[in-house]
Amino acid sequence: MTIKAESRLIIAMDVTDRKEALAIAEKLGGAVDAIKVNYPIVLSCGLGIIGELKQYTNVIADFKVADIPNTNKLICEETFKAGADAIICQGFTGKDSVQACVDAAKQYGKEVFVVTEMSHPGALDFLQGHALELVDLARAAGANGIIAPATRPERLAMIRQRAGDMKILSPGVGTQGGDAASAIKAGADFVIVGRSIYNAPDPYQAAKNFIEQLRR
Ligand code: NUP
């Protein structure tokens, strides 16, 4: 099953309290295209949180998998067995490592997204200089899509041009300074928003506001 772009909003569930996460998921699950989990919530609540969140919407495991092919395969298998619909891996480990994730995903009918240029300032130290090569690598390995920064719409547009029909998930909206509508305009299919939603006084209203911006 592939994650479809409807609201175009993915919530980054980086809260570490299980009850809080489930309460947010219950309220927002029907409105967003996916919930993205990362290490903070899985380390605090256990891998079972994926299955619990999945009752509400698709779940993407942002584990930034970055190991040798065999270890990547084992990580992907456990993640898909836990119920994740997609996994995020790093590309800098090389094509064979990404390919191992793609092969595991195909076996389980799941998706793989490869990190290219990250959204934070430190991405300029190493990643930016190789971002387009990482896009090519993701494509060559048969990944479903890539992660590219909403904090730099001009870079996002450049990455979009290179990415062909691969999906682009774009983090960095809100707290990191990126703008949701600009990211979509630059070529993202989905934006990922964490703190600006889950730390808002009313997370439901905050998500609605993003969805409204994305519709225009
Ligand atoms: O380049 C990336 N930037 C980024 O922020 C790649 C990511 N996977 N993320 C993740 O997106 C980050 O780890 C967090 O889970 C989410 C953004 O959260 P926020 O800045 O909206 O709170």
Short mmCIF file of C-alpha atoms and ligand atoms in Angstrom, two decimals:
data_model
loop_
_atom_site.label_atom_id
_atom_site.label_comp_id
_atom_site.label_asym_id
_atom_site.label_seq_id
_atom_site.Cartn_x
_atom_site.Cartn_y
_atom_site.Cartn_z
CA MET A 1 0.00 0.00 0.00
CA THR A 2 1.30 3.45 -0.83
CA ILE A 3 0.69 6.58 1.19
CA LYS A 4 -1.56 8.87 -0.86
CA ALA A 5 -1.31 12.66 -0.93
CA GLU A 6 -4.65 13.96 0.31
CA SER A 7 -4.13 16.58 3.01
CA ARG A 8 -0.38 16.50 2.15
CA LEU A 9 0.33 16.79 5.88
CA ILE A 10 2.41 14.32 7.87
CA ILE A 11 2.68 14.85 11.60
CA ALA A 12 6.05 14.17 13.24
CA MET A 13 5.04 12.55 16.53
CA ASP A 14 8.11 13.34 18.58
CA VAL A 15 6.31 13.40 21.93
CA THR A 16 7.58 10.78 24.38
CA ASP A 17 4.42 10.28 26.41
CA ARG A 18 2.29 7.41 25.10
CA LYS A 19 -1.02 8.81 26.29
CA GLU A 20 -0.31 12.20 24.77
CA ALA A 21 0.72 10.61 21.46
CA LEU A 22 -2.41 8.47 21.29
CA ALA A 23 -4.65 11.41 22.21
CA ILE A 24 -3.13 13.52 19.40
CA ALA A 25 -3.36 10.60 16.97
CA GLU A 26 -7.00 10.00 17.81
CA LYS A 27 -7.84 13.64 17.13
CA LEU A 28 -5.64 14.15 14.06
CA GLY A 29 -5.38 10.70 12.49
CA GLY A 30 -8.32 11.26 10.18
CA ALA A 31 -6.99 14.60 8.97
CA VAL A 32 -3.36 13.80 8.16
CA ASP A 33 -1.89 11.47 5.52
CA ALA A 34 0.49 9.82 7.97
CA ILE A 35 2.07 9.95 11.40
CA LYS A 36 5.86 9.83 11.40
CA VAL A 37 7.53 8.21 14.39
CA ASN A 38 11.17 8.71 15.23
CA TYR A 39 13.52 7.35 17.91
CA PRO A 40 12.22 9.53 20.79
CA ILE A 41 8.74 7.97 20.86
CA VAL A 42 9.90 4.43 20.04
CA LEU A 43 12.65 4.52 22.66
CA SER A 44 10.21 5.72 25.31
CA CYS A 45 7.14 3.67 24.37
CA GLY A 46 8.57 0.65 22.55
CA LEU A 47 8.12 -0.52 18.97
CA GLY A 48 4.51 -1.48 19.77
CA ILE A 49 3.57 2.21 19.54
CA ILE A 50 3.64 1.79 15.74
CA GLY A 51 0.74 -0.68 15.84
CA GLU A 52 -1.16 1.54 18.28
CA LEU A 53 -0.81 4.64 16.09
CA LYS A 54 -1.69 2.67 12.98
CA GLN A 55 -5.30 2.42 14.14
CA TYR A 56 -5.60 6.08 13.18
CA THR A 57 -3.60 6.55 9.96
CA ASN A 58 -0.48 5.41 8.05
CA VAL A 59 2.74 5.25 10.03
CA ILE A 60 6.19 6.17 8.69
CA ALA A 61 9.21 4.99 10.71
CA ASP A 62 11.87 7.70 10.58
CA PHE A 63 14.71 5.44 11.69
CA LYS A 64 17.24 6.96 9.23
CA VAL A 65 18.57 3.47 8.72
CA ALA A 66 22.31 3.72 8.00
CA ASP A 67 24.12 0.39 8.23
CA ILE A 68 25.51 -2.44 6.12
CA PRO A 69 22.97 -4.10 3.83
CA ASN A 70 22.29 -7.13 6.06
CA THR A 71 21.66 -5.00 9.17
CA ASN A 72 19.48 -2.60 7.16
CA LYS A 73 17.42 -5.56 5.95
CA LEU A 74 16.93 -6.83 9.53
CA ILE A 75 15.95 -3.35 10.78
CA CYS A 76 13.44 -2.93 7.95
CA GLU A 77 11.92 -6.37 8.53
CA GLU A 78 11.33 -5.71 12.25
CA THR A 79 9.89 -2.28 11.47
CA PHE A 80 7.50 -3.61 8.83
CA LYS A 81 6.50 -6.54 11.06
CA ALA A 82 5.59 -3.95 13.72
CA GLY A 83 3.16 -2.45 11.21
CA ALA A 84 4.97 0.55 9.70
CA ASP A 85 3.80 1.47 6.19
CA ALA A 86 7.12 3.05 5.26
CA ILE A 87 10.66 3.53 6.53
CA ILE A 88 13.19 6.33 6.09
CA CYS A 89 16.84 5.42 5.45
CA GLN A 90 20.03 7.35 4.87
CA GLY A 91 21.60 7.33 1.41
CA PHE A 92 25.20 8.17 2.33
CA THR A 93 25.86 4.52 3.24
CA GLY A 94 25.74 3.69 -0.48
CA LYS A 95 23.53 1.99 -3.03
CA ASP A 96 23.77 -1.55 -1.65
CA SER A 97 22.57 -0.45 1.78
CA VAL A 98 19.61 1.49 0.32
CA GLN A 99 18.88 -1.41 -2.02
CA ALA A 100 18.60 -3.75 0.99
CA CYS A 101 15.86 -1.48 2.43
CA VAL A 102 14.05 -1.32 -0.92
CA ASP A 103 14.17 -5.11 -1.32
CA ALA A 104 12.77 -5.65 2.20
CA ALA A 105 10.04 -3.08 1.56
CA LYS A 106 9.02 -4.78 -1.67
CA GLN A 107 8.74 -8.09 0.13
CA TYR A 108 6.35 -6.56 2.68
CA GLY A 109 4.52 -4.27 0.23
CA LYS A 110 5.87 -1.15 2.00
CA GLU A 111 7.68 2.04 1.00
CA VAL A 112 11.20 3.47 1.41
CA PHE A 113 12.17 7.14 1.54
CA VAL A 114 15.82 8.20 1.35
CA VAL A 115 17.23 11.26 3.14
CA THR A 116 18.98 13.66 0.74
CA GLU A 117 19.75 17.18 2.02
CA MET A 118 18.55 17.57 5.61
CA SER A 119 16.66 20.61 6.86
CA HIS A 120 18.98 21.81 9.65
CA PRO A 121 21.95 24.23 9.24
CA GLY A 122 24.49 21.40 9.66
CA ALA A 123 23.29 19.89 6.38
CA LEU A 124 25.53 22.47 4.69
CA ASP A 125 28.66 20.87 6.24
CA PHE A 126 28.55 17.67 4.17
CA LEU A 127 25.13 16.67 2.86
CA GLN A 128 24.32 19.62 0.62
CA GLY A 129 27.35 18.99 -1.58
CA HIS A 130 26.09 15.47 -2.30
CA ALA A 131 22.32 15.97 -2.25
CA LEU A 132 21.76 15.51 -5.98
CA GLU A 133 23.94 12.37 -6.03
CA LEU A 134 21.81 11.04 -3.16
CA VAL A 135 18.69 11.73 -5.24
CA ASP A 136 20.22 9.75 -8.14
CA LEU A 137 21.16 6.94 -5.80
CA ALA A 138 17.63 6.76 -4.35
CA ARG A 139 16.20 6.56 -7.86
CA ALA A 140 18.67 3.94 -9.00
CA ALA A 141 17.89 1.79 -5.96
CA GLY A 142 14.17 1.98 -6.72
CA ALA A 143 13.14 3.94 -3.62
CA ASN A 144 9.60 5.35 -3.52
CA GLY A 145 10.74 8.80 -2.56
CA ILE A 146 13.13 11.11 -0.79
CA ILE A 147 13.32 13.57 2.11
CA ALA A 148 14.27 17.15 1.14
CA PRO A 149 14.31 20.43 3.09
CA ALA A 150 11.39 22.85 3.42
CA THR A 151 13.86 25.26 5.01
CA ARG A 152 15.51 25.85 1.58
CA PRO A 153 12.77 26.03 -1.08
CA GLU A 154 15.31 26.85 -3.81
CA ARG A 155 17.23 23.66 -3.02
CA LEU A 156 13.97 21.74 -2.79
CA ALA A 157 13.05 22.93 -6.30
CA MET A 158 16.45 21.79 -7.61
CA ILE A 159 16.03 18.41 -5.94
CA ARG A 160 12.49 18.13 -7.37
CA GLN A 161 13.87 18.56 -10.89
CA ARG A 162 16.31 15.73 -10.34
CA ALA A 163 13.84 13.42 -8.55
CA GLY A 164 11.59 12.58 -11.50
CA ASP A 165 8.40 10.95 -10.30
CA MET A 166 9.72 10.04 -6.84
CA LYS A 167 7.66 11.39 -3.97
CA ILE A 168 9.15 14.16 -1.85
CA LEU A 169 8.48 14.43 1.89
CA SER A 170 9.62 17.76 3.23
CA PRO A 171 10.44 18.46 6.90
CA GLY A 172 11.46 21.76 8.45
CA VAL A 173 8.08 23.49 8.31
CA GLY A 174 7.13 25.75 11.23
CA THR A 175 9.61 25.67 14.13
CA GLN A 176 12.64 25.18 11.83
CA GLY A 177 11.52 28.16 9.73
CA GLY A 178 10.12 26.54 6.57
CA ASP A 179 6.75 27.44 5.07
CA ALA A 180 4.25 24.71 4.14
CA ALA A 181 2.80 26.31 1.01
CA SER A 182 6.27 27.30 -0.32
CA ALA A 183 7.49 23.73 0.11
CA ILE A 184 4.57 22.36 -1.93
CA LYS A 185 5.12 25.06 -4.56
CA ALA A 186 8.80 24.07 -4.78
CA GLY A 187 7.79 20.48 -5.50
CA ALA A 188 7.14 18.61 -2.25
CA ASP A 189 4.26 16.12 -2.21
CA PHE A 190 3.97 16.15 1.57
CA VAL A 191 5.17 18.40 4.37
CA ILE A 192 6.23 17.00 7.74
CA VAL A 193 5.33 19.11 10.78
CA GLY A 194 6.14 18.24 14.38
CA ARG A 195 6.54 20.84 17.12
CA SER A 196 4.36 23.48 15.45
CA ILE A 197 1.47 21.04 15.80
CA TYR A 198 2.05 18.94 18.92
CA ASN A 199 3.30 21.89 21.01
CA ALA A 200 0.49 24.21 19.87
CA PRO A 201 -2.14 25.13 22.48
CA ASP A 202 -4.67 23.34 20.24
CA PRO A 203 -2.88 20.75 18.05
CA TYR A 204 -6.07 20.02 16.14
CA GLN A 205 -6.56 23.65 15.16
CA ALA A 206 -2.85 23.98 14.29
CA ALA A 207 -3.09 20.97 11.97
CA LYS A 208 -6.27 22.35 10.40
CA ASN A 209 -4.46 25.64 9.74
CA PHE A 210 -1.63 23.81 7.95
CA ILE A 211 -4.12 21.76 5.91
CA GLU A 212 -5.91 24.96 4.92
CA GLN A 213 -2.59 26.53 3.77
CA LEU A 214 -1.77 23.39 1.78
CA ARG A 215 -5.12 23.45 0.01
CA ARG A 216 -4.60 26.95 -1.42
O1 NUP B 1 16.10 16.67 7.20
C1 NUP B 1 15.34 16.29 8.06
N1 NUP B 1 14.83 17.17 8.95
C2 NUP B 1 13.95 16.81 9.95
O2 NUP B 1 13.52 17.67 10.72
C3 NUP B 1 14.93 14.95 8.16
C4 NUP B 1 14.05 14.55 9.15
N2 NUP B 1 13.65 13.29 9.19
N3 NUP B 1 13.56 15.49 10.05
C5 NUP B 1 12.61 15.05 11.10
O3 NUP B 1 11.35 15.71 10.90
C6 NUP B 1 13.02 15.38 12.52
O4 NUP B 1 13.80 14.34 13.07
C7 NUP B 1 11.67 15.52 13.22
O5 NUP B 1 11.17 14.23 13.55
C8 NUP B 1 10.78 16.11 12.14
C9 NUP B 1 10.67 17.62 12.18
O6 NUP B 1 10.13 18.04 13.39
P1 NUP B 1 9.80 19.59 13.71
O7 NUP B 1 11.02 20.39 13.47
O8 NUP B 1 8.66 19.99 12.81
O9 NUP B 1 9.41 19.57 15.16
#
